[in-house]
XYZ file of C-alpha atoms in Angstrom:
671
model
C 34.154 -188.283 -102.754
C 31.894 -191.399 -102.345
C 32.747 -193.698 -105.452
C 36.248 -193.665 -104.619
C 35.365 -194.836 -100.990
C 33.269 -196.969 -102.285
C 36.284 -198.329 -104.575
C 38.768 -198.541 -101.475
C 35.966 -200.806 -99.730
C 35.621 -203.557 -102.773
C 39.587 -203.697 -103.209
C 39.532 -206.222 -101.421
C 37.595 -207.936 -102.846
C 38.848 -207.385 -105.858
C 41.635 -208.982 -105.172
C 39.727 -211.955 -103.796
C 39.159 -211.991 -107.544
C 41.880 -211.244 -109.048
C 43.639 -213.933 -107.384
C 41.226 -216.591 -107.584
C 41.520 -216.359 -111.393
C 45.586 -216.845 -111.530
C 47.313 -219.632 -111.106
C 48.477 -219.297 -107.744
C 45.151 -220.835 -107.055
C 46.060 -224.253 -108.958
C 49.786 -224.435 -108.646
C 48.871 -224.356 -104.746
C 46.821 -227.267 -105.030
C 49.339 -229.051 -107.084
C 51.658 -228.691 -105.346
C 48.806 -230.230 -101.965
C 48.410 -233.128 -104.639
C 51.321 -234.167 -104.828
C 52.206 -233.591 -100.838
C 48.986 -236.087 -100.156
C 50.118 -238.775 -102.939
C 53.579 -238.819 -101.049
C 52.215 -238.747 -97.628
C 50.106 -241.586 -99.352
C 52.116 -243.856 -100.662
C 54.184 -244.005 -97.217
C 51.989 -244.670 -95.244
C 54.303 -247.744 -94.115
C 56.821 -247.025 -91.337
C 59.777 -249.546 -90.609
C 62.248 -248.699 -87.453
C 65.505 -248.523 -88.148
C 68.137 -250.312 -86.841
C 72.118 -250.874 -86.869
C 73.642 -252.835 -89.849
C 74.516 -255.102 -87.169
C 71.405 -256.194 -85.811
C 69.845 -256.627 -88.707
C 71.748 -259.161 -89.554
C 71.710 -261.170 -86.925
C 67.500 -261.032 -87.449
C 68.073 -262.509 -90.335
C 70.969 -265.597 -89.657
C 69.318 -266.328 -86.884
C 65.662 -267.093 -88.025
C 63.353 -264.325 -86.933
C 63.050 -263.318 -90.497
C 59.513 -263.754 -92.477
C 60.376 -261.370 -95.460
C 63.305 -259.524 -96.460
C 63.247 -256.787 -99.156
C 66.647 -255.667 -100.619
C 65.960 -252.288 -101.796
C 69.425 -252.090 -104.599
C 69.627 -247.999 -105.281
C 68.807 -246.869 -102.031
C 70.831 -249.611 -99.633
C 68.349 -250.504 -97.926
C 67.231 -253.912 -96.636
C 63.502 -254.150 -95.196
C 63.031 -257.261 -92.733
C 59.054 -258.195 -91.587
C 59.758 -260.117 -88.205
C 58.090 -263.792 -87.825
C 57.517 -262.042 -84.296
C 57.300 -258.760 -83.278
C 60.288 -257.770 -80.772
C 59.291 -256.395 -78.395
C 61.513 -253.037 -78.559
C 61.593 -252.670 -82.561
C 57.845 -254.127 -83.526
C 57.227 -256.750 -86.185
C 58.861 -254.342 -89.173
C 62.607 -253.165 -89.158
C 65.079 -251.558 -91.557
C 69.278 -250.967 -91.891
C 71.169 -250.018 -94.601
C 74.541 -250.577 -96.003
C 77.686 -249.572 -97.491
C 78.498 -251.008 -101.141
C 81.478 -252.900 -99.376
C 79.486 -254.823 -97.026
C 77.286 -255.978 -99.836
C 78.477 -259.111 -100.311
C 78.100 -259.549 -97.184
C 74.188 -258.857 -97.569
C 73.400 -261.005 -100.161
C 75.068 -264.315 -98.565
C 73.140 -263.830 -95.374
C 70.072 -263.286 -96.906
C 70.157 -266.248 -99.452
C 71.861 -268.057 -96.146
C 68.838 -267.560 -94.046
C 65.970 -269.122 -93.478
C 63.502 -267.063 -94.056
C 59.649 -268.030 -94.836
C 58.247 -266.344 -97.419
C 60.986 -266.120 -99.588
C 63.199 -262.156 -100.116
C 63.488 -260.223 -103.069
C 65.223 -257.467 -105.040
C 64.174 -253.985 -105.905
C 65.445 -252.195 -108.455
C 65.388 -248.003 -107.678
C 62.114 -246.205 -110.086
C 61.097 -243.219 -109.777
C 57.047 -243.224 -108.442
C 54.648 -242.729 -111.121
C 53.820 -238.686 -109.388
C 57.066 -237.407 -109.658
C 57.329 -239.041 -113.572
C 55.275 -236.426 -114.474
C 55.515 -233.604 -112.492
C 59.083 -233.837 -114.391
C 58.141 -233.839 -117.586
C 55.883 -231.344 -116.866
C 58.260 -229.378 -115.059
C 60.273 -227.173 -117.757
C 56.373 -226.380 -119.513
C 55.393 -225.319 -115.733
C 58.558 -223.195 -115.995
C 58.429 -221.251 -119.522
C 55.007 -220.699 -118.352
C 55.590 -219.452 -115.646
C 58.471 -217.032 -116.842
C 56.093 -216.566 -119.676
C 53.087 -215.315 -117.177
C 56.021 -213.012 -114.920
C 57.057 -211.080 -118.740
C 53.622 -209.772 -119.956
C 52.471 -209.187 -115.955
C 55.833 -206.717 -116.286
C 54.557 -205.711 -120.029
C 51.427 -204.917 -117.994
C 52.071 -202.702 -114.999
C 53.130 -204.836 -112.499
C 50.660 -207.347 -112.475
C 47.716 -206.646 -113.730
C 46.576 -209.146 -115.327
C 47.827 -211.129 -118.269
C 47.094 -210.015 -121.619
C 46.424 -206.308 -119.860
C 49.604 -204.254 -121.312
C 47.240 -202.470 -123.366
C 45.365 -200.596 -120.199
C 46.376 -197.530 -119.255
C 49.100 -196.552 -116.664
C 48.370 -193.194 -115.176
C 48.030 -192.707 -112.458
C 44.927 -191.662 -110.356
C 45.507 -188.168 -108.137
C 43.388 -187.279 -105.706
C 43.429 -183.758 -103.720
C 44.320 -185.348 -100.544
C 47.594 -187.143 -102.480
C 49.414 -184.396 -103.632
C 50.835 -181.776 -101.225
C 51.287 -179.071 -104.144
C 48.505 -176.682 -104.539
C 48.157 -172.582 -106.421
C 50.289 -171.291 -103.031
C 53.196 -172.682 -104.622
C 53.716 -171.529 -107.736
C 54.647 -168.361 -108.683
C 57.193 -166.515 -111.282
C 54.264 -168.714 -114.197
C 51.343 -166.230 -113.112
C 49.541 -166.327 -117.122
C 49.824 -170.101 -116.939
C 48.662 -169.911 -113.464
C 45.511 -168.229 -114.210
C 44.592 -170.430 -117.132
C 44.416 -173.584 -114.930
C 42.527 -172.335 -112.306
C 40.176 -170.347 -114.635
C 40.162 -174.509 -115.714
C 39.740 -175.341 -112.258
C 36.752 -173.015 -112.003
C 35.244 -173.849 -115.366
C 34.753 -177.758 -114.037
C 33.892 -176.804 -110.863
C 31.551 -174.158 -112.180
C 30.246 -174.600 -115.340
C 27.347 -172.828 -115.501
C 28.988 -169.568 -115.181
C 30.582 -170.255 -118.839
C 28.002 -171.498 -120.973
C 25.543 -168.835 -119.462
C 27.766 -167.033 -121.766
C 27.242 -169.131 -124.206
C 31.313 -170.130 -123.920
C 32.307 -173.961 -123.849
C 35.099 -176.029 -122.108
C 38.165 -176.225 -123.611
C 39.312 -179.187 -125.063
C 43.133 -178.886 -124.162
C 46.140 -177.083 -122.919
C 49.634 -177.224 -124.096
C 51.954 -175.995 -121.417
C 55.534 -175.625 -123.127
C 59.034 -173.466 -122.230
C 62.251 -174.397 -121.674
C 63.240 -176.751 -119.117
C 63.018 -176.000 -115.279
C 60.497 -172.978 -115.895
C 57.849 -174.893 -113.610
C 55.173 -177.283 -116.479
C 55.482 -180.211 -114.293
C 54.514 -177.781 -111.402
C 52.123 -175.828 -112.121
C 50.490 -179.184 -113.096
C 50.672 -180.897 -109.701
C 49.369 -177.474 -108.242
C 46.231 -178.347 -110.275
C 46.037 -181.817 -109.150
C 45.936 -180.336 -105.241
C 43.476 -177.698 -105.815
C 41.038 -179.753 -108.349
C 38.386 -181.428 -106.758
C 37.649 -183.152 -109.930
C 39.594 -186.697 -110.432
C 43.477 -185.886 -112.039
C 45.295 -188.918 -114.152
C 48.706 -187.678 -114.891
C 50.949 -190.111 -117.408
C 54.259 -189.704 -118.826
C 54.178 -189.058 -122.892
C 56.613 -192.651 -122.800
C 54.141 -194.570 -121.616
C 52.908 -194.897 -124.476
C 55.227 -196.170 -126.661
C 55.542 -200.286 -126.198
C 57.462 -202.827 -128.081
C 53.977 -203.956 -129.192
C 52.218 -203.184 -132.039
C 48.692 -201.163 -131.197
C 49.748 -201.002 -127.233
C 49.987 -197.371 -127.450
C 46.823 -196.756 -128.937
C 45.205 -198.706 -126.600
C 46.382 -197.397 -124.019
C 45.222 -193.853 -125.268
C 41.395 -195.381 -125.402
C 41.450 -196.457 -122.038
C 42.658 -193.414 -121.054
C 40.312 -191.784 -122.490
C 37.935 -194.650 -121.346
C 38.565 -194.280 -117.819
C 38.455 -189.834 -117.831
C 35.010 -190.352 -119.193
C 33.197 -191.958 -117.308
C 34.614 -190.288 -114.078
C 33.787 -187.068 -115.432
C 34.756 -183.933 -114.732
C 38.071 -184.965 -114.657
C 41.282 -183.326 -116.097
C 44.030 -186.042 -117.698
C 48.023 -184.217 -117.058
C 50.566 -185.751 -120.136
C 54.153 -185.159 -119.089
C 56.261 -184.305 -121.790
C 53.667 -184.955 -125.165
C 56.447 -184.750 -127.279
C 57.572 -188.498 -127.170
C 54.057 -189.796 -128.760
C 52.485 -185.803 -130.446
C 55.946 -185.811 -132.923
C 54.890 -183.800 -136.327
C 53.963 -187.647 -138.787
C 55.579 -188.294 -141.725
C 59.122 -187.100 -140.911
C 62.585 -189.460 -140.595
C 63.538 -191.272 -143.693
C 61.370 -193.874 -145.047
C 58.572 -191.511 -143.678
C 56.925 -192.998 -140.701
C 53.681 -194.714 -140.033
C 55.313 -196.640 -136.895
C 53.997 -197.401 -133.801
C 53.714 -193.719 -132.321
C 51.927 -192.343 -135.400
C 49.414 -194.865 -134.587
C 48.724 -193.538 -131.004
C 48.962 -190.246 -131.720
C 46.417 -191.263 -134.664
C 44.272 -192.268 -131.594
C 45.350 -189.088 -129.472
C 43.912 -186.862 -132.452
C 40.416 -189.364 -132.642
C 40.092 -188.836 -128.278
C 40.640 -185.411 -128.056
C 38.293 -184.728 -131.165
C 35.508 -186.469 -130.068
C 34.564 -184.864 -126.471
C 31.287 -183.702 -127.123
C 30.386 -180.381 -125.047
C 28.315 -182.702 -122.388
C 31.966 -184.751 -121.179
C 33.313 -182.578 -118.825
C 36.986 -183.606 -119.238
C 40.375 -181.095 -120.112
C 43.441 -181.771 -121.678
C 47.038 -180.059 -120.019
C 50.389 -181.202 -121.737
C 53.519 -179.830 -120.586
C 56.697 -179.724 -123.187
C 60.005 -178.073 -123.553
C 59.692 -179.455 -127.442
C 56.923 -177.714 -129.472
C 58.351 -177.281 -132.767
C 58.393 -180.809 -132.998
C 54.228 -181.176 -132.487
C 51.970 -182.588 -135.175
C 50.612 -179.186 -136.499
C 47.422 -181.512 -135.907
C 46.976 -181.727 -132.417
C 48.103 -178.171 -132.162
C 45.299 -176.224 -133.942
C 41.988 -175.154 -131.891
C 39.674 -177.864 -131.549
C 42.377 -179.806 -129.649
C 44.668 -177.519 -127.805
C 42.280 -175.254 -127.414
C 44.901 -172.642 -125.468
C 48.545 -172.793 -125.734
C 50.810 -171.072 -122.820
C 53.867 -170.771 -122.905
C 55.808 -170.799 -120.460
C 58.891 -168.768 -119.777
C 61.833 -167.884 -117.455
C 60.278 -165.146 -114.274
C 61.382 -161.695 -114.518
C 63.296 -159.469 -111.916
C 59.703 -160.096 -109.928
C 59.360 -163.164 -110.451
C 62.396 -164.474 -109.032
C 62.629 -162.459 -106.451
C 58.931 -164.227 -105.279
C 60.928 -167.811 -105.846
C 63.270 -167.074 -103.805
C 60.854 -166.299 -100.879
C 59.515 -169.850 -101.517
C 62.577 -171.526 -101.513
C 63.952 -169.546 -98.636
C 61.364 -170.539 -96.587
C 62.968 -173.749 -94.026
C 66.619 -172.243 -94.791
C 68.368 -169.185 -92.312
C 69.131 -166.598 -94.407
C 71.414 -163.548 -92.932
C 69.116 -160.661 -91.310
C 71.779 -158.292 -94.277
C 70.802 -161.611 -97.120
C 68.394 -159.389 -99.699
C 66.774 -161.518 -102.176
C 66.260 -158.614 -104.667
C 69.902 -158.083 -104.983
C 69.990 -162.037 -105.961
C 67.325 -162.003 -107.921
C 68.772 -159.101 -109.549
C 72.750 -160.757 -109.862
C 70.365 -164.060 -112.008
C 69.044 -163.062 -114.602
C 67.544 -165.804 -117.420
C 67.909 -167.865 -114.204
C 64.153 -170.675 -113.872
C 62.969 -170.894 -111.256
C 64.735 -174.217 -111.037
C 68.645 -172.432 -111.142
C 67.168 -170.401 -109.070
C 66.434 -173.354 -106.028
C 69.878 -175.167 -107.331
C 70.956 -171.415 -106.008
C 69.994 -171.410 -102.726
C 70.607 -175.701 -102.728
C 74.026 -175.366 -103.261
C 73.956 -172.062 -100.251
C 72.642 -174.491 -98.119
C 74.818 -177.156 -98.977
C 78.157 -174.612 -98.384
C 77.059 -173.058 -94.988
C 77.085 -176.728 -93.731
C 80.140 -178.020 -95.074
C 81.535 -174.587 -94.050
C 79.795 -175.153 -89.975
C 77.987 -172.227 -90.670
C 74.775 -171.242 -88.674
C 72.745 -169.194 -91.602
C 73.661 -168.222 -94.726
C 75.102 -164.640 -95.981
C 75.894 -163.121 -99.427
C 79.008 -164.912 -99.392
C 77.789 -168.472 -99.058
C 75.143 -167.308 -101.834
C 77.568 -165.416 -103.952
C 79.774 -168.774 -104.238
C 76.317 -170.240 -104.570
C 75.441 -168.307 -108.075
C 78.823 -168.527 -109.326
C 78.724 -172.673 -108.815
C 75.611 -172.641 -110.351
C 77.014 -170.328 -113.495
C 80.758 -172.019 -113.629
C 80.590 -174.510 -111.606
C 82.715 -175.599 -108.601
C 85.697 -174.139 -108.031
C 88.992 -176.073 -108.776
C 91.552 -176.088 -105.861
C 93.759 -178.352 -107.030
C 94.631 -176.153 -110.430
C 97.871 -174.436 -109.059
C 98.662 -172.471 -111.691
C 102.065 -170.798 -112.219
C 103.138 -166.900 -111.681
C 102.821 -166.995 -115.681
C 99.622 -167.952 -116.547
C 98.271 -166.261 -113.241
C 99.620 -162.811 -115.004
C 98.187 -163.600 -118.601
C 94.375 -164.953 -117.234
C 94.679 -161.799 -115.131
C 95.599 -159.791 -118.765
C 92.216 -161.635 -120.376
C 89.900 -161.852 -117.931
C 90.985 -157.710 -117.339
C 90.261 -157.349 -121.109
C 86.736 -158.491 -121.816
C 86.053 -156.211 -118.900
C 88.177 -153.441 -119.877
C 86.325 -153.365 -123.087
C 82.709 -153.894 -121.586
C 83.578 -150.801 -119.858
C 84.644 -148.624 -122.123
C 81.959 -149.810 -124.489
C 78.964 -147.394 -124.476
C 75.831 -149.790 -124.241
C 77.007 -152.249 -122.898
C 76.259 -153.710 -119.488
C 78.022 -153.085 -116.172
C 80.731 -155.593 -115.484
C 80.138 -157.506 -111.640
C 82.348 -159.373 -110.816
C 85.701 -160.928 -111.876
C 87.802 -163.135 -111.234
C 90.603 -165.077 -111.697
C 90.314 -168.822 -110.120
C 89.208 -171.306 -111.178
C 86.095 -172.775 -111.936
C 84.570 -175.776 -113.684
C 86.548 -175.583 -117.581
C 87.036 -172.160 -117.222
C 90.672 -170.821 -116.380
C 88.855 -167.251 -115.534
C 85.399 -165.101 -116.166
C 83.777 -161.966 -115.989
C 80.462 -161.442 -116.170
C 78.390 -158.611 -117.750
C 75.532 -158.458 -116.732
C 71.901 -156.302 -117.137
C 70.302 -154.947 -114.030
C 66.998 -154.909 -115.620
C 64.950 -157.952 -117.483
C 65.471 -157.347 -121.778
C 63.668 -159.026 -123.709
C 64.936 -157.524 -126.816
C 68.406 -156.865 -127.835
C 69.367 -153.727 -130.303
C 72.214 -154.070 -132.815
C 74.857 -151.315 -131.122
C 74.598 -153.731 -127.884
C 75.279 -157.089 -129.809
C 79.052 -155.048 -131.436
C 79.680 -154.651 -127.931
C 79.333 -158.200 -126.902
C 80.913 -159.052 -129.265
C 83.351 -156.462 -128.986
C 84.030 -157.374 -125.202
C 84.047 -160.829 -125.865
C 87.328 -160.174 -128.444
C 88.335 -157.725 -126.079
C 90.722 -160.850 -123.732
C 92.493 -161.575 -126.773
C 93.328 -158.156 -128.117
C 94.371 -157.809 -124.404
C 97.403 -160.991 -124.750
C 98.501 -159.319 -128.207
C 99.082 -155.667 -126.918
C 101.091 -157.497 -123.458
C 102.713 -160.856 -124.606
C 102.578 -160.420 -128.014
C 102.495 -163.850 -127.727
C 98.402 -165.351 -127.535
C 97.198 -168.201 -126.067
C 94.155 -170.710 -126.304
C 92.033 -169.063 -123.798
C 90.099 -167.241 -125.904
C 88.497 -170.416 -127.912
C 85.108 -169.724 -126.361
C 85.234 -165.511 -126.656
C 85.427 -166.904 -130.505
C 82.743 -168.874 -131.302
C 80.218 -166.514 -128.809
C 81.308 -163.638 -130.795
C 81.118 -165.642 -134.387
C 77.259 -166.916 -133.351
C 76.546 -163.457 -132.250
C 77.938 -161.952 -136.262
C 76.889 -164.442 -138.057
C 73.426 -164.737 -136.374
C 73.453 -160.774 -137.182
C 73.550 -160.969 -140.624
C 71.699 -164.083 -141.422
C 69.171 -163.992 -139.121
C 68.047 -160.040 -137.378
C 69.042 -157.611 -140.591
C 71.298 -156.061 -139.576
C 74.014 -155.621 -142.903
C 73.828 -153.426 -145.707
C 74.965 -155.677 -148.014
C 73.513 -158.891 -146.967
C 70.013 -156.535 -146.588
C 66.829 -157.819 -144.599
C 66.381 -161.394 -145.520
C 66.793 -164.282 -143.575
C 68.640 -167.604 -144.653
C 68.613 -170.613 -143.855
C 65.250 -171.724 -142.799
C 63.871 -173.261 -139.915
C 61.615 -176.208 -141.204
C 64.103 -178.628 -140.611
C 62.693 -182.688 -139.719
C 63.244 -183.249 -137.007
C 63.417 -187.347 -136.838
C 66.992 -186.463 -138.994
C 69.021 -184.267 -136.816
C 69.940 -180.894 -136.941
C 72.770 -180.343 -139.436
C 71.447 -183.819 -142.034
C 68.110 -181.788 -141.727
C 69.098 -177.920 -141.984
C 67.359 -176.820 -145.294
C 69.713 -174.729 -147.736
C 68.157 -171.746 -149.264
C 70.470 -169.423 -150.092
C 73.350 -169.822 -153.092
C 76.887 -170.495 -152.833
C 77.536 -166.600 -153.764
C 75.349 -165.794 -150.908
C 77.170 -167.916 -148.386
C 80.635 -166.505 -149.206
C 78.723 -162.978 -149.036
C 77.513 -164.295 -145.854
C 81.072 -165.309 -144.876
C 82.641 -161.428 -146.209
C 79.790 -160.256 -143.453
C 80.778 -162.200 -140.494
C 84.321 -161.654 -140.681
C 84.218 -157.743 -141.066
C 81.905 -157.338 -137.844
C 84.591 -159.718 -136.136
C 87.047 -157.149 -137.905
C 85.534 -154.646 -136.762
C 84.793 -155.535 -133.057
C 88.848 -156.442 -132.643
C 89.535 -152.553 -133.543
C 87.487 -151.373 -131.256
C 88.836 -153.798 -128.481
C 92.968 -152.619 -129.682
C 91.852 -149.108 -129.546
C 90.086 -149.607 -125.789
C 92.896 -151.522 -124.211
C 95.838 -149.118 -125.701
C 93.717 -145.669 -124.743
C 93.147 -146.892 -121.102
C 96.188 -149.334 -121.039
C 96.961 -147.703 -117.926
C 93.620 -148.553 -115.876
C 94.606 -151.562 -117.391
C 97.592 -152.458 -116.016
C 95.733 -151.183 -113.080
C 92.775 -153.975 -112.946
C 95.762 -156.717 -113.958
C 97.983 -156.003 -110.666
C 93.992 -155.564 -108.994
C 93.328 -159.087 -109.480
C 96.064 -160.530 -108.627
C 96.488 -159.273 -105.149
C 92.751 -159.781 -104.868
C 91.917 -162.531 -106.717
C 88.591 -161.861 -107.446
C 86.297 -158.255 -107.469
C 83.345 -157.336 -107.044
C 81.260 -154.485 -108.936
C 81.591 -151.727 -106.331
C 85.465 -152.208 -106.828
C 85.140 -152.037 -110.876
C 83.186 -149.323 -110.793
C 86.647 -147.954 -108.597
C 88.964 -148.499 -111.458
C 86.559 -147.671 -114.437
C 85.929 -143.863 -113.074
C 89.321 -142.861 -115.004
C 88.226 -145.150 -118.307
C 87.968 -142.794 -121.659
C 84.904 -144.241 -123.324
C 84.681 -145.351 -126.709
C 83.391 -143.002 -128.789
C 80.453 -143.374 -130.264
C 79.645 -144.936 -133.604
C 78.493 -143.351 -136.773
C 74.082 -144.330 -137.392
C 73.490 -147.367 -139.354
C 71.762 -147.665 -142.387
C 70.620 -150.700 -144.227
C 70.468 -148.588 -147.179
C 71.990 -145.194 -148.362
C 69.479 -144.973 -151.481
C 66.375 -144.522 -147.945
C 66.957 -140.115 -146.522
C 68.338 -140.301 -143.404
C 65.239 -138.997 -141.169
C 66.141 -135.991 -138.760
C 62.850 -136.479 -136.700
C 63.222 -138.400 -133.107
C 60.929 -140.501 -131.331
C 58.458 -138.839 -129.108
C 57.786 -138.695 -125.819
C 57.237 -141.735 -123.286
C 53.892 -139.836 -122.331
C 52.972 -141.491 -118.532
C 51.677 -145.089 -118.132
C 47.743 -144.764 -116.756
C 46.934 -148.037 -115.464
C 42.609 -149.047 -115.040
C 42.240 -150.543 -112.513
C 39.496 -153.271 -114.384
C 36.412 -154.570 -112.039
C 37.170 -157.763 -110.921
C 34.216 -160.132 -110.201
C 34.352 -162.365 -106.760
C 35.381 -165.602 -108.449
C 38.306 -163.767 -109.711
C 41.272 -163.299 -107.871
C 41.340 -159.662 -105.638
C 45.312 -159.687 -104.757
C 47.680 -161.923 -106.374
C 48.946 -165.466 -105.226
C 50.958 -166.441 -102.833
C 54.519 -166.860 -103.666
C 56.650 -169.858 -104.639
C 58.750 -171.714 -106.779
C 57.946 -172.489 -111.096
C 59.980 -175.291 -110.561
C 59.866 -178.425 -113.198
C 60.291 -181.587 -111.626
């Protein structure tokens, strides 16, 4: 803290020294010299008179000396005897039409010292300035460009300096109280803070300070937010920089900035360095057409050296964030550089509720709003998505001139985030509405008749985004794995819309294109990745070791034969055809429910979960599938799993330095 105050006091002196070293002082001196010189050259003052008066003075013989200036069309007259009004020096101007008159008057007059003509000439100072002006402009332009590359006027040729921002605790308004839903990352970074504040506690246990922590996960999960919270909580210097700030058009600038950054951090140790989007500089070396060895690789090499060059006495920790850990160089990820790699995934049900509570602090929620129910309706949402939901709800409430955010507004906000805004201008004909109603009813009814599908929570035929309607099938709780039967049910109800069109209208439409895409992707993944085909077997087809710089399609390594590819296509088609048969059976068996559901959709346009459950009471379930066997050669076991034992939770004794209660709720939003 004392060092910061000293630096602030020394700022004016440093600025004055930079001003003396810069070009502005010399420019000011040059302008002053020009001004003083022009002033000295024009010390003699002539009184200005009318042209007629001046000609009368010359013709009357009062002039002692006359000088005619051709370029300025000016006549300077020195009088023999000073005039009472104008003095002894006068001047007048004439137009080009009176040049002959002036010349005749001067020639015929009696002038004691005679007269002369002055040809216009440029003063030597102005001539010198005119010749140097192009060079001055070029130098000024060069200095401006170099200063811009240096990061906003930090001095010419200093663009190799680090562009990192030093963030203090007072500057950052985000703390650990503003972080929730990412408990693992919270604990790891909170431990780092304790390590920097009290290193002896860990050194007594033989622990060494970690060199780096890598935060990775999908966009919007809170990686940058947790780093900002560290800046707000840490009582040490916090250097923040983006990975793209190392990349420059000049060779060697990135490596120079890395050296300067780590040098600053070492001088200010203990300190924390945060590099956001490190994949901009930390991509795999030797990739791409030609092998690489460009400026980015030089920067990465210097980063590797600096991270590995830490000693145990230098308390500097590097925190990096990325949503592309697959493209990072393996040398960057090894222990000793990034000792910890913390995955930041989408929050679970409890985490979503906590995030919603934080983002709703400054919003007038209705008394009947249940955030736990909202969290249950938003599986898979990240912190950024949840923040967007509440923000959309607030905007809609303000648009409708409401005083508070109710369930209706929240429901519409969730739909807007999932499917986009409602297209009120899209007016469909009655036949198109009828087709859409049967299409969405087909999706919902197949899902309701399936044995392993998630419950149908909402059906609508209102156009939204690029869809004419949609059916929402969501799990009631968080799920981390999916069974084969659940995947087959997903394919079946994806085909339900198309099958309903075929059954009812005998003339299908183009509305099922997206359904086919989703179903085909699921089926192909089952065959090539999950080993859920008895003919293909438990084998993973298609290597994931792709070159990041070549593109996904160009770099995909095909590690299977044409015969295998043909067999995969056959198996995918078999799965899709079976799913369509199941959908057809479900719809024909429950045709009355299908018609009733379509009628309700035409009347109400949107059905919620309770209304759907009432209609689905008459649904006849599909028969359960036979037990799937990966191979008929292996005997089928008749013994099932054991009963799930009661979970026994052991409370660990926590030291005074560890958290004894959960951190306050907050949102994990990636900025």
